[in-house]
Coordinates of C-alpha atoms and ligand atoms in Angstrom, one line a residue:
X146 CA 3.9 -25.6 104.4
X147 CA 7.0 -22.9 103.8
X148 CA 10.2 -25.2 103.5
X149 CA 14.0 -24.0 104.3
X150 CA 17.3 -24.6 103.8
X151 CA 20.1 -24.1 106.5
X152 CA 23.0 -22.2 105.7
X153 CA 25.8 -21.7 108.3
X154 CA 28.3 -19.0 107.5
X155 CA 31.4 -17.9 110.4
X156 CA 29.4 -19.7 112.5
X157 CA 26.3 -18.1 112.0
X158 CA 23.4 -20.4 110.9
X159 CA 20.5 -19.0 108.9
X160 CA 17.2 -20.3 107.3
X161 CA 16.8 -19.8 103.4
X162 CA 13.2 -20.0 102.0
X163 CA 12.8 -22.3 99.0
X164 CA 10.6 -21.1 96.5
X165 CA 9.2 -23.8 94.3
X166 CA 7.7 -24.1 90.8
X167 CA 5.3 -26.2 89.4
X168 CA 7.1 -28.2 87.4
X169 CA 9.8 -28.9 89.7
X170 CA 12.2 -26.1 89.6
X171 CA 13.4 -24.7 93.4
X172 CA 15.4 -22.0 94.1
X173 CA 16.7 -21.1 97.6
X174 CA 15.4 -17.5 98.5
X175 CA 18.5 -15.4 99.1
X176 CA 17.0 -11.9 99.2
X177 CA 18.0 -11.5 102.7
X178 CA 21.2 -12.9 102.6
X179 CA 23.5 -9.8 103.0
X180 CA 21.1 -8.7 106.1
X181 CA 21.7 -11.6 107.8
X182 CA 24.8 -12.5 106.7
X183 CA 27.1 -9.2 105.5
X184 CA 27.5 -12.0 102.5
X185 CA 26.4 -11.4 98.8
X186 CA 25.0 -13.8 96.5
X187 CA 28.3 -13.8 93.9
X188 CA 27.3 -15.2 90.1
X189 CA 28.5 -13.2 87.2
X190 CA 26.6 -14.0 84.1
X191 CA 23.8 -15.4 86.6
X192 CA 24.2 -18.8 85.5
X193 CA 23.2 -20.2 88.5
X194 CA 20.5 -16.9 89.6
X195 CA 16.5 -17.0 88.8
X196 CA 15.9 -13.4 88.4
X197 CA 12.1 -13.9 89.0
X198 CA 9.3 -16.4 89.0
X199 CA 7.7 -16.2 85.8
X200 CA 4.5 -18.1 84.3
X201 CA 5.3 -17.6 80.7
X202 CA 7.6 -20.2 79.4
X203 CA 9.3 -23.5 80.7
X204 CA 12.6 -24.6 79.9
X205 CA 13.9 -28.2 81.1
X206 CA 17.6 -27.7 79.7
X207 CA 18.9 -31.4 80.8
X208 CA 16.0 -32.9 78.8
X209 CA 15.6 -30.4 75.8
X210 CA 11.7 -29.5 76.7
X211 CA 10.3 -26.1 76.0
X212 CA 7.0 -25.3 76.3
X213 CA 4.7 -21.8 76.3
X214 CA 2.5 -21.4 78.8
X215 CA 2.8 -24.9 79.4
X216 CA 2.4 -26.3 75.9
X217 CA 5.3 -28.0 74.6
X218 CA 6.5 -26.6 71.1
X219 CA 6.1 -29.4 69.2
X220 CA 2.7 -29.0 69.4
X221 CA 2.4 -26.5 67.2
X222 CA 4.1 -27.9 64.4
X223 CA 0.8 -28.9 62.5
X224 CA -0.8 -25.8 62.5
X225 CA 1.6 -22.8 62.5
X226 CA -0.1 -19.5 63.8
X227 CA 2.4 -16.9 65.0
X228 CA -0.2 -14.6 65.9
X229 CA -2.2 -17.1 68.0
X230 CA 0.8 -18.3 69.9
X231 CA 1.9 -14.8 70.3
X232 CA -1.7 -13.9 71.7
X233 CA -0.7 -17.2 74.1
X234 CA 2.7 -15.9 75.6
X235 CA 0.9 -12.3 76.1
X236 CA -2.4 -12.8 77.4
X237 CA -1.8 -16.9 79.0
X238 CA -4.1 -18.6 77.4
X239 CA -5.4 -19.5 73.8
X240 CA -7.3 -17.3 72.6
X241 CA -11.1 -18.1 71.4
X242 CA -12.3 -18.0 67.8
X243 CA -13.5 -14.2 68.2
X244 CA -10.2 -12.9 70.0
X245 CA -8.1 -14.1 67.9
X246 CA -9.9 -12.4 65.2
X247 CA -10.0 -9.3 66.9
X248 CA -5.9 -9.4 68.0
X249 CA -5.7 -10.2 63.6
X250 CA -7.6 -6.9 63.2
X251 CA -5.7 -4.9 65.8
X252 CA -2.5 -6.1 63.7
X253 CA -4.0 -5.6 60.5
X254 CA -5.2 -2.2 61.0
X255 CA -2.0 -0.7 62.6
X256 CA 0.5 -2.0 60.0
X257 CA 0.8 1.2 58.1
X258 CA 4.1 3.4 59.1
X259 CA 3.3 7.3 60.0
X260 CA 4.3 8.8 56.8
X261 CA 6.3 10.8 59.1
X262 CA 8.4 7.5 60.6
X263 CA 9.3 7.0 56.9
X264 CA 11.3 10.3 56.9
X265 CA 13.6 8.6 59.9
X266 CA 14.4 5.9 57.5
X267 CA 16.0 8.3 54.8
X268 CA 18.1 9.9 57.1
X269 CA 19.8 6.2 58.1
X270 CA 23.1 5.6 55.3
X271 CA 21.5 2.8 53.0
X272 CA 24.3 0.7 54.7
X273 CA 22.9 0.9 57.8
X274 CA 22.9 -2.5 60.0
X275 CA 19.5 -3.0 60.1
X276 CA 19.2 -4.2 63.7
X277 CA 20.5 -0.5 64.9
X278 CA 17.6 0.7 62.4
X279 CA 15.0 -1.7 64.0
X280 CA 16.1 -0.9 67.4
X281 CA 15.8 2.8 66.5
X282 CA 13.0 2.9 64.8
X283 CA 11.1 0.9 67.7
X284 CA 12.0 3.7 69.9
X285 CA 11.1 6.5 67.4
X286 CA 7.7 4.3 67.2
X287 CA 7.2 5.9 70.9
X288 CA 7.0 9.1 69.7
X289 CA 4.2 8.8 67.5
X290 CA 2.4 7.0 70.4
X291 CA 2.5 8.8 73.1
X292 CA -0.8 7.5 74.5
X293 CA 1.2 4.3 75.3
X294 CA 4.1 5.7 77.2
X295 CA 2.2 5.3 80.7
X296 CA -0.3 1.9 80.2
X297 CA -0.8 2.1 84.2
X298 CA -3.3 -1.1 84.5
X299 CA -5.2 -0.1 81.9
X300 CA -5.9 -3.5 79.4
X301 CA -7.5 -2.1 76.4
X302 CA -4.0 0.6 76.1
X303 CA -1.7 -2.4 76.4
X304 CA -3.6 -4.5 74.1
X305 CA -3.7 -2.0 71.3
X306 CA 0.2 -0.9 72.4
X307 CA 1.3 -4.4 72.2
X308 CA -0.7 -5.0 68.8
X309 CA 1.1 -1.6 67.7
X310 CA 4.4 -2.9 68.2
X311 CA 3.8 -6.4 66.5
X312 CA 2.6 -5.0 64.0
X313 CA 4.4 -2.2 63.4
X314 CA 7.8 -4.1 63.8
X315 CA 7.3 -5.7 61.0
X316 CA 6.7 -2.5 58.7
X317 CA 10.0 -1.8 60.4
X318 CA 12.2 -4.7 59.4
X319 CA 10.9 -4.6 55.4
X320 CA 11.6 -1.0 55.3
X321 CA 14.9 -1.2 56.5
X322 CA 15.6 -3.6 53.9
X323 CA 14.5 -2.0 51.4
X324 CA 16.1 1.0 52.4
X325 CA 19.3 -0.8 52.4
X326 CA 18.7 -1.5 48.9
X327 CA 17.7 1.6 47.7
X328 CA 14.3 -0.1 46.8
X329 CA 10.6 1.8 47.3
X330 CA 8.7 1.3 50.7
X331 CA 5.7 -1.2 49.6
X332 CA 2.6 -0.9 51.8
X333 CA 1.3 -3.8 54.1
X334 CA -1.9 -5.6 52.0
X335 CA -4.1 -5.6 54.8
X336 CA -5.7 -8.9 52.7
X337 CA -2.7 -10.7 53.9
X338 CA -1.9 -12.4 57.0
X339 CA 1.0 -11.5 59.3
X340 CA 3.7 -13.4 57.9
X341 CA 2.5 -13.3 54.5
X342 CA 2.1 -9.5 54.9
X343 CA 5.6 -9.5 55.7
X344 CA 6.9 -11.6 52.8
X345 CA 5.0 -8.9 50.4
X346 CA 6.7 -6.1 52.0
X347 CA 10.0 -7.8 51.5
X348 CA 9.6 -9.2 48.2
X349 CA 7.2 -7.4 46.0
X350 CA 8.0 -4.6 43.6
X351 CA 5.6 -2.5 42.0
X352 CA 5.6 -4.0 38.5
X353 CA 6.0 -7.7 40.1
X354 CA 3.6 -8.8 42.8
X355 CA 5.3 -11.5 45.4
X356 CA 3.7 -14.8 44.8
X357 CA 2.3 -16.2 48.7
X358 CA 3.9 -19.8 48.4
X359 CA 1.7 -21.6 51.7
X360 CA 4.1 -24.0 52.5
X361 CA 6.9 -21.1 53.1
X362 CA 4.4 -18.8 54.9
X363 CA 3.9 -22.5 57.3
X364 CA 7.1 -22.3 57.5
X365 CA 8.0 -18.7 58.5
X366 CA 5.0 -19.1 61.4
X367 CA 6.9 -21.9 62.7
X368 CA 10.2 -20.3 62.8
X369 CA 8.7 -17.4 65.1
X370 CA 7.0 -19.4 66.7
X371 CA 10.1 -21.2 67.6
X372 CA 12.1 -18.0 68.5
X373 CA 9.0 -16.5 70.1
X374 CA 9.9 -16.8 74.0
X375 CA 12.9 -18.6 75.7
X376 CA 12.6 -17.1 79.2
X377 CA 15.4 -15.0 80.8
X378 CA 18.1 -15.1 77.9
X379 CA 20.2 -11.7 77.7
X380 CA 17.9 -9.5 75.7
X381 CA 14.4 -10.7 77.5
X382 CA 16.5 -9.6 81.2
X383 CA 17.5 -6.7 79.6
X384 CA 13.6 -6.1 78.4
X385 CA 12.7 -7.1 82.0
X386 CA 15.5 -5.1 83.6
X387 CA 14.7 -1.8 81.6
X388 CA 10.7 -2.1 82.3
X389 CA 12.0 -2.4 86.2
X390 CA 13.1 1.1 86.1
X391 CA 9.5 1.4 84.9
X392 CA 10.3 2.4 81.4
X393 CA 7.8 2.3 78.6
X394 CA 7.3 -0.8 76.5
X395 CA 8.8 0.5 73.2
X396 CA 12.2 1.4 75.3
X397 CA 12.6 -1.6 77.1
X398 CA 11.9 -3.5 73.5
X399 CA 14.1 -1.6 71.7
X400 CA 16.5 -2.4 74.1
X401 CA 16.0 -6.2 73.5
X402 CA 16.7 -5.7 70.3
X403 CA 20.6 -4.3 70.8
X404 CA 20.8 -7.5 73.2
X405 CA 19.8 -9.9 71.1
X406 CA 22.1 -8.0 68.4
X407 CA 25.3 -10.0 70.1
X408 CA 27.0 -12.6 68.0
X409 CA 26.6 -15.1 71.1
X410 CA 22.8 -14.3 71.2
X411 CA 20.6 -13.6 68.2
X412 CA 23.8 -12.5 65.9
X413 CA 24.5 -16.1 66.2
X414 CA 22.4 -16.9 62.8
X415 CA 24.4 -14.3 61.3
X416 CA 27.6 -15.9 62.3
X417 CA 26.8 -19.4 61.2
X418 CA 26.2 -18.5 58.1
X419 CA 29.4 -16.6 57.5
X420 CA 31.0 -19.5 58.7
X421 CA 29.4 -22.0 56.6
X422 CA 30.2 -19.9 53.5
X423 CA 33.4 -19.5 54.4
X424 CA 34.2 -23.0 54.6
X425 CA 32.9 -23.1 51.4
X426 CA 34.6 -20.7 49.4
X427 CA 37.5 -23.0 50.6
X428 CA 38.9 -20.8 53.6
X429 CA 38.9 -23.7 56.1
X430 CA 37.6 -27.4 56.2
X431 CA 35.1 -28.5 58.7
X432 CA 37.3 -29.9 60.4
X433 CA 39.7 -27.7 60.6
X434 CA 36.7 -25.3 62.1
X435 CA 36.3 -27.9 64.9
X436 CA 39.7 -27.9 65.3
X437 CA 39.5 -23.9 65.7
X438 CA 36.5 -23.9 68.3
X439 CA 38.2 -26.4 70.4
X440 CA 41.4 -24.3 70.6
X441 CA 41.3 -22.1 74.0
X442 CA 43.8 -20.0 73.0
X443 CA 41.2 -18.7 70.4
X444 CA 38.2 -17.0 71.0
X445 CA 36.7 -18.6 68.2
X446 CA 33.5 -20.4 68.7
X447 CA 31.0 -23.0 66.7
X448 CA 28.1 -20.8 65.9
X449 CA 25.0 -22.4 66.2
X450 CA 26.2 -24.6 68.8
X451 CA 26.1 -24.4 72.9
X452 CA 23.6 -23.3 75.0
X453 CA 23.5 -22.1 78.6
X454 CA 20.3 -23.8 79.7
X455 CA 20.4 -26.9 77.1
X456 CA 21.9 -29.7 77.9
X457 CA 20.9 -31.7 75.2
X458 CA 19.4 -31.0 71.2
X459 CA 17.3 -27.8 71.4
X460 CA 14.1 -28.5 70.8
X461 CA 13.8 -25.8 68.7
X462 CA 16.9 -26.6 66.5
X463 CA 15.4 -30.4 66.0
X464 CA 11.5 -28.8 64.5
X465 CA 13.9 -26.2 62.6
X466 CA 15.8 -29.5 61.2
X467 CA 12.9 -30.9 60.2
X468 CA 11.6 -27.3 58.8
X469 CA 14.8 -27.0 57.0
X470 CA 14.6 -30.6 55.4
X471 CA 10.6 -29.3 54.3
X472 CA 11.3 -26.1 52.6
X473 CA 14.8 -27.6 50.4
X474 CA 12.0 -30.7 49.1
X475 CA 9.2 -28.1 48.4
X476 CA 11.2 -26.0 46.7
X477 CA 13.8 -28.5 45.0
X478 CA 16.5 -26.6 46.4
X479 CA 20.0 -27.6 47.0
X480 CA 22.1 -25.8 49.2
X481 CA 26.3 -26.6 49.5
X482 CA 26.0 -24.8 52.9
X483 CA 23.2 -27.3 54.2
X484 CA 26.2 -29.5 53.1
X485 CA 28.7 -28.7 55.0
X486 CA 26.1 -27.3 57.6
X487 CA 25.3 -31.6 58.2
X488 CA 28.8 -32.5 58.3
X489 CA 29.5 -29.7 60.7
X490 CA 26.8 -31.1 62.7
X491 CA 27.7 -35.0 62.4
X492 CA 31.8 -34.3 63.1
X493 CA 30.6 -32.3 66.5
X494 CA 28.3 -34.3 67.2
X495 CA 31.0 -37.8 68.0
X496 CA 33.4 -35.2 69.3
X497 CA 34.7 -35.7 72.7
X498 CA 35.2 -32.3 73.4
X499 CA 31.6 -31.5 72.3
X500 CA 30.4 -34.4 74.0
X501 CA 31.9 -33.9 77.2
X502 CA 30.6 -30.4 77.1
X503 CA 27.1 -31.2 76.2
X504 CA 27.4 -29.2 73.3
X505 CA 24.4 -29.1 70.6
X506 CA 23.0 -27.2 68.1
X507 CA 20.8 -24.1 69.3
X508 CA 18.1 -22.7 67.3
X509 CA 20.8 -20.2 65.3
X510 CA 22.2 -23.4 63.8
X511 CA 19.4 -23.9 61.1
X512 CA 17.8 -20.9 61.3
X513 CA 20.2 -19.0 58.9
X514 CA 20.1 -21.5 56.1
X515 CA 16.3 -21.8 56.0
X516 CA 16.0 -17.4 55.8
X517 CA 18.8 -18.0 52.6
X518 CA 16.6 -20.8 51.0
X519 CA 13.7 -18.1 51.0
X520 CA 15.6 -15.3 50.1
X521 CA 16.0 -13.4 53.6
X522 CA 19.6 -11.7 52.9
X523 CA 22.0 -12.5 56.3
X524 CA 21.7 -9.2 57.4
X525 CA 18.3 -9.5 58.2
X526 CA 18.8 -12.9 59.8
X527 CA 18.6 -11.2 63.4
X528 CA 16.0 -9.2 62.4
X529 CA 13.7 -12.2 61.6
X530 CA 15.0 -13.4 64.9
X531 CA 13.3 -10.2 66.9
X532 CA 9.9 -10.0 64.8
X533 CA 9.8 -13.5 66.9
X534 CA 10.6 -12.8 70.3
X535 CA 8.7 -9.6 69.9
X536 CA 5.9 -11.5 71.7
X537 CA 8.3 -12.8 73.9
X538 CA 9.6 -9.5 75.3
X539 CA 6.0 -7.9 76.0
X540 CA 4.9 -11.0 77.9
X541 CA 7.8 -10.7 80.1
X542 CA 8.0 -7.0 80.2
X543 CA 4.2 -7.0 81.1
X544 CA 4.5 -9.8 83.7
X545 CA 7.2 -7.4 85.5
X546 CA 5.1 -4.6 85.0
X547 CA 2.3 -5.8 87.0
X548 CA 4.5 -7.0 89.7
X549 CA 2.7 -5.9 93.2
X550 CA 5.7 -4.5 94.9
X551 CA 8.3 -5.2 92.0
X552 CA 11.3 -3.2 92.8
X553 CA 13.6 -1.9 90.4
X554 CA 16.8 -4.4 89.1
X555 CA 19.8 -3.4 91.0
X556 CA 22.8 -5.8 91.2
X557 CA 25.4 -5.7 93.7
X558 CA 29.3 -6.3 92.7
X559 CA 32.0 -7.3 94.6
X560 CA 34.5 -4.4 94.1
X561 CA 38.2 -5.7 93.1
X562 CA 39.7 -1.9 92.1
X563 CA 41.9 -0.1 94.6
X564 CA 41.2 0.1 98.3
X565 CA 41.8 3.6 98.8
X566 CA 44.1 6.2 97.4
X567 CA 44.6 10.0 97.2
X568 CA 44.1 12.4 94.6
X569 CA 47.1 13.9 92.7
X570 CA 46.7 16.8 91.6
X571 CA 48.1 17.5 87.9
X572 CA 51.6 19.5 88.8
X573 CA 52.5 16.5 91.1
X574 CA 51.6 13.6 88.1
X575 CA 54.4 12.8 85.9
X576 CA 54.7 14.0 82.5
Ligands
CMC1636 N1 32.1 -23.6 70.5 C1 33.1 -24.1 71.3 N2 33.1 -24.2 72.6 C2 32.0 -23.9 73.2 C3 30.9 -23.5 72.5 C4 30.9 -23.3 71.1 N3 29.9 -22.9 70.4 N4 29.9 -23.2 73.4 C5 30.4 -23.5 74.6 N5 31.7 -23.9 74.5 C6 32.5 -24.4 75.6 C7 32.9 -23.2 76.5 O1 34.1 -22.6 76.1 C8 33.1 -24.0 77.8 O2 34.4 -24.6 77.7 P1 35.3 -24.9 79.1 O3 34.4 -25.7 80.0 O4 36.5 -25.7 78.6 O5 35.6 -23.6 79.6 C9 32.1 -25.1 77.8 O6 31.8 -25.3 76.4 C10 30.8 -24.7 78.5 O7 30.3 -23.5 78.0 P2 29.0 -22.9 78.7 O8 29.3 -22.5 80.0 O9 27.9 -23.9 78.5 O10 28.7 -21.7 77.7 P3 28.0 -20.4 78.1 O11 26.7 -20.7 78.9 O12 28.9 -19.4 78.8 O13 27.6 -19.8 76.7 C11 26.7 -19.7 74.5 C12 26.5 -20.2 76.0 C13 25.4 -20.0 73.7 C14 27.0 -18.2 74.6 C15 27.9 -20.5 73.9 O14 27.6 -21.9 73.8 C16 28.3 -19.9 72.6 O15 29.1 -19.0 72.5 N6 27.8 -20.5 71.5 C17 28.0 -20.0 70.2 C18 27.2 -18.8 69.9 C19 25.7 -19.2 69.7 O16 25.4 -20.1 68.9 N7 24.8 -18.4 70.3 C20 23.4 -18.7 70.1 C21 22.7 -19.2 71.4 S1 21.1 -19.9 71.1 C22 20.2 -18.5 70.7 C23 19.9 -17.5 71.8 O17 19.1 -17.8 72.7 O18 20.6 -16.5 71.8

């Protein structure tokens, strides 16, 4: 039975569909709005605007659920497989024994680099942020594929396209740190599994083989697993946005990646960490960093801590908490900016002004230390970030794709510039 709301504007009363979801989310249908009304829907940073209906990933902000394809996170705390849960987002559902061998396989198989994409990386200064390397490099991935840059409905092309670009992306991010190091490129083991494949990249050299500790590799396949989806954030829209134009899947991911790039997004782990070691080496106190994010006439925020949707603890920062707590005990670490990272937490945390605001720490707040505990340099904090929300991006970008009738994204604005002026030409302007 289709339900409506009324909405009377000069006079003028109109019906609104409501769309509903299943879990109890309804949105007032406003796509005919200006037609019937000459009005526009206004909401700059769309915090009040669903973009789409998706069936990828739920978020209850208010009581701090997230789940994936309607499992909630937590669940897969025991047994971390970021390949499995990555096979979840993109293909909505578990997958059996067999497939999930197969997608390994897929992964396994296309983790070797072109010897001709290791060129690009020479030609990048060995200072190079490596996020601007990933995001060009996922690009530059398109043109040794050029199979994949029209998947049409074709499943078997986006399968092996959306292996490629797991896969590959993670080739991506070692290489660009070891380039940035001036270290040689090691090639993927394909003995290893995904994260530990990574690890080796990073970490081994030549004379000195990495040593695959379990309990880290748990807890790297949690971590991903934690940043692997969150729904319409900035640099899944952007994904979503740039597929609407019908671009291919390696340009609307690379895309994601300059979004999530943003201090206030994924650069957020960065961020905190800077902060934390800057309290330490004695710049500021904690408090005195409170005292700084609370100031409005600075623009100065508490990394790690806000959320648009989350109006309570992340659910993701709590697991990475715990995660956190796991990998100092294993490896008998200690860590001053864990520290101060807990007493930045506890001071915010009984102040009124983050109170009031519902203010808690996001999934940046944690992440950071746990990369620096395993010896992820912060430069490749954001990086880590996007090998995890890879999965993320070509569920969504694939849900758009097969949108019967999707139309291309196209805001409206509400233009505030000048009414209406003349030219002038150049010997009547002043000097
Ligand atoms: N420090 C100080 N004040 C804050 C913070 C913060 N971290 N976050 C929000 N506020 C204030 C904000 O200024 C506003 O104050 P007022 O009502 O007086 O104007 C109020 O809290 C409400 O803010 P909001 O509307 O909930 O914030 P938003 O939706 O515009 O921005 C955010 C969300 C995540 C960008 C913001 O909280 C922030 O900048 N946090 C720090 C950066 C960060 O940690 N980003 C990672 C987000 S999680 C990972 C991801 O998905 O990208």
């Amino acid at each position: 039975m289709p339900e409506f709301a009324t909405l009377t504007v000069d006079g003028k009363t109109i019906q609104l569909p409501i769309v509903r979801g299943t879990a109890g989310e309804a949105g007032l249908d406003i796509t005919k709005l200006r037609d019937q009304t000459g009005y526009l829907a206004y909401d700059p940073a769309f915090g009040n605007t669903a973009s789409c209906t998706s069936r990828i990933t739920y978020i209850d902000g208010d009581k701090g659920i997230l789940r994936y394809r309607g499992i909630p996170i937590e669940q897969f705390e025991s047994h971390p497989n970021f390949v499995e849960v990555a096979y979840l987002l993109i293909f909505g559902r578990l997958p059996s024994v067999d497939e999930l061998a197969r997608f390994s396989a897929r992964l396994t198989a296309n983790a070797p680099l072109h010897e001709g994409m290791k060129h690009h990386f020479e030609g990048f200064p060995v200072n190079a942020p490596p996020m601007a390397i990933m995001s060009a490099m996922i690009n530059a991935q398109s043109c040794f594929d050029p199979e994949f840059l029209h998947l049409g409905d074709d499943d078997e092309k986006f399968t092996e396209a959306a292996a490629r670009l797991i896969s590959k992306v993670r080739t991506i991010a070692a290489y660009s740190y070891r380039r940035a190091r001036g270290m040689p490129f090691v090639y993927p083991d394909p003995r290893l599994r995904y994260c530990a494949n990574l690890l080796h990249m990073i970490f081994s050299m030549p004379y000195d083989q990495y040593i695959i500790d379990p309990d880290i590799e748990d807890a790297l396949n949690l971590i991903f697993i934690l940043h692997a989806d969150h729904e319409q954030n900035c640099s899944t829209s952007t994904v979503r946005m740039v597929g609407s134009a019908k671009a291919n899947l390696f340009a609307s991911c690379a895309a994601g990646v300059s979004a999530l790039w943003g201090p206030l997004h994924g650069g957020a782990n960065v961020e905190v960490l800077e902060m934390l070691d800057a309290i330490h080496k004695g710049g500021l106190s904690p408090e005195q960093v409170l005292a700084k994010a609370k100031d409005k006439s600075d623009p100065f925020k508490l990394f790690g801590f806000g959320h648009r949707v989350y109006k309570n603890y992340d659910p993701r920062a709590k697991m990475l908490q715990k995660v956190c707590e796991r990998v100092f005990a294993h490896m008998n670490r200690q860590d001053p900016l864990l520290d101060i990272a807990r007493k930045l937490e506890e001071l915010a945390l009984k102040d009124p002004y983050f109170v009031e605001r519902k203010l808690y720490p996001n999934v940046d707040f944690y992440s950071g230390i746990i990369f620096r505990a395993i010896g992820i340099p912060t430069d490749m904090f954001t990086v880590m970030f996007a090998i995890g929300r890879l999965p993320g991006w070509i569920a969504q970008w694939k849900e758009q794709h097969d949108l019967v009738g999707g139309r291309i994204a196209r805001p409206r604005q509400v233009y505030a510039g000048t009414a209406l002026t003349d030219f002038v030409p150049m010997d009547k302007r002043p000097k």
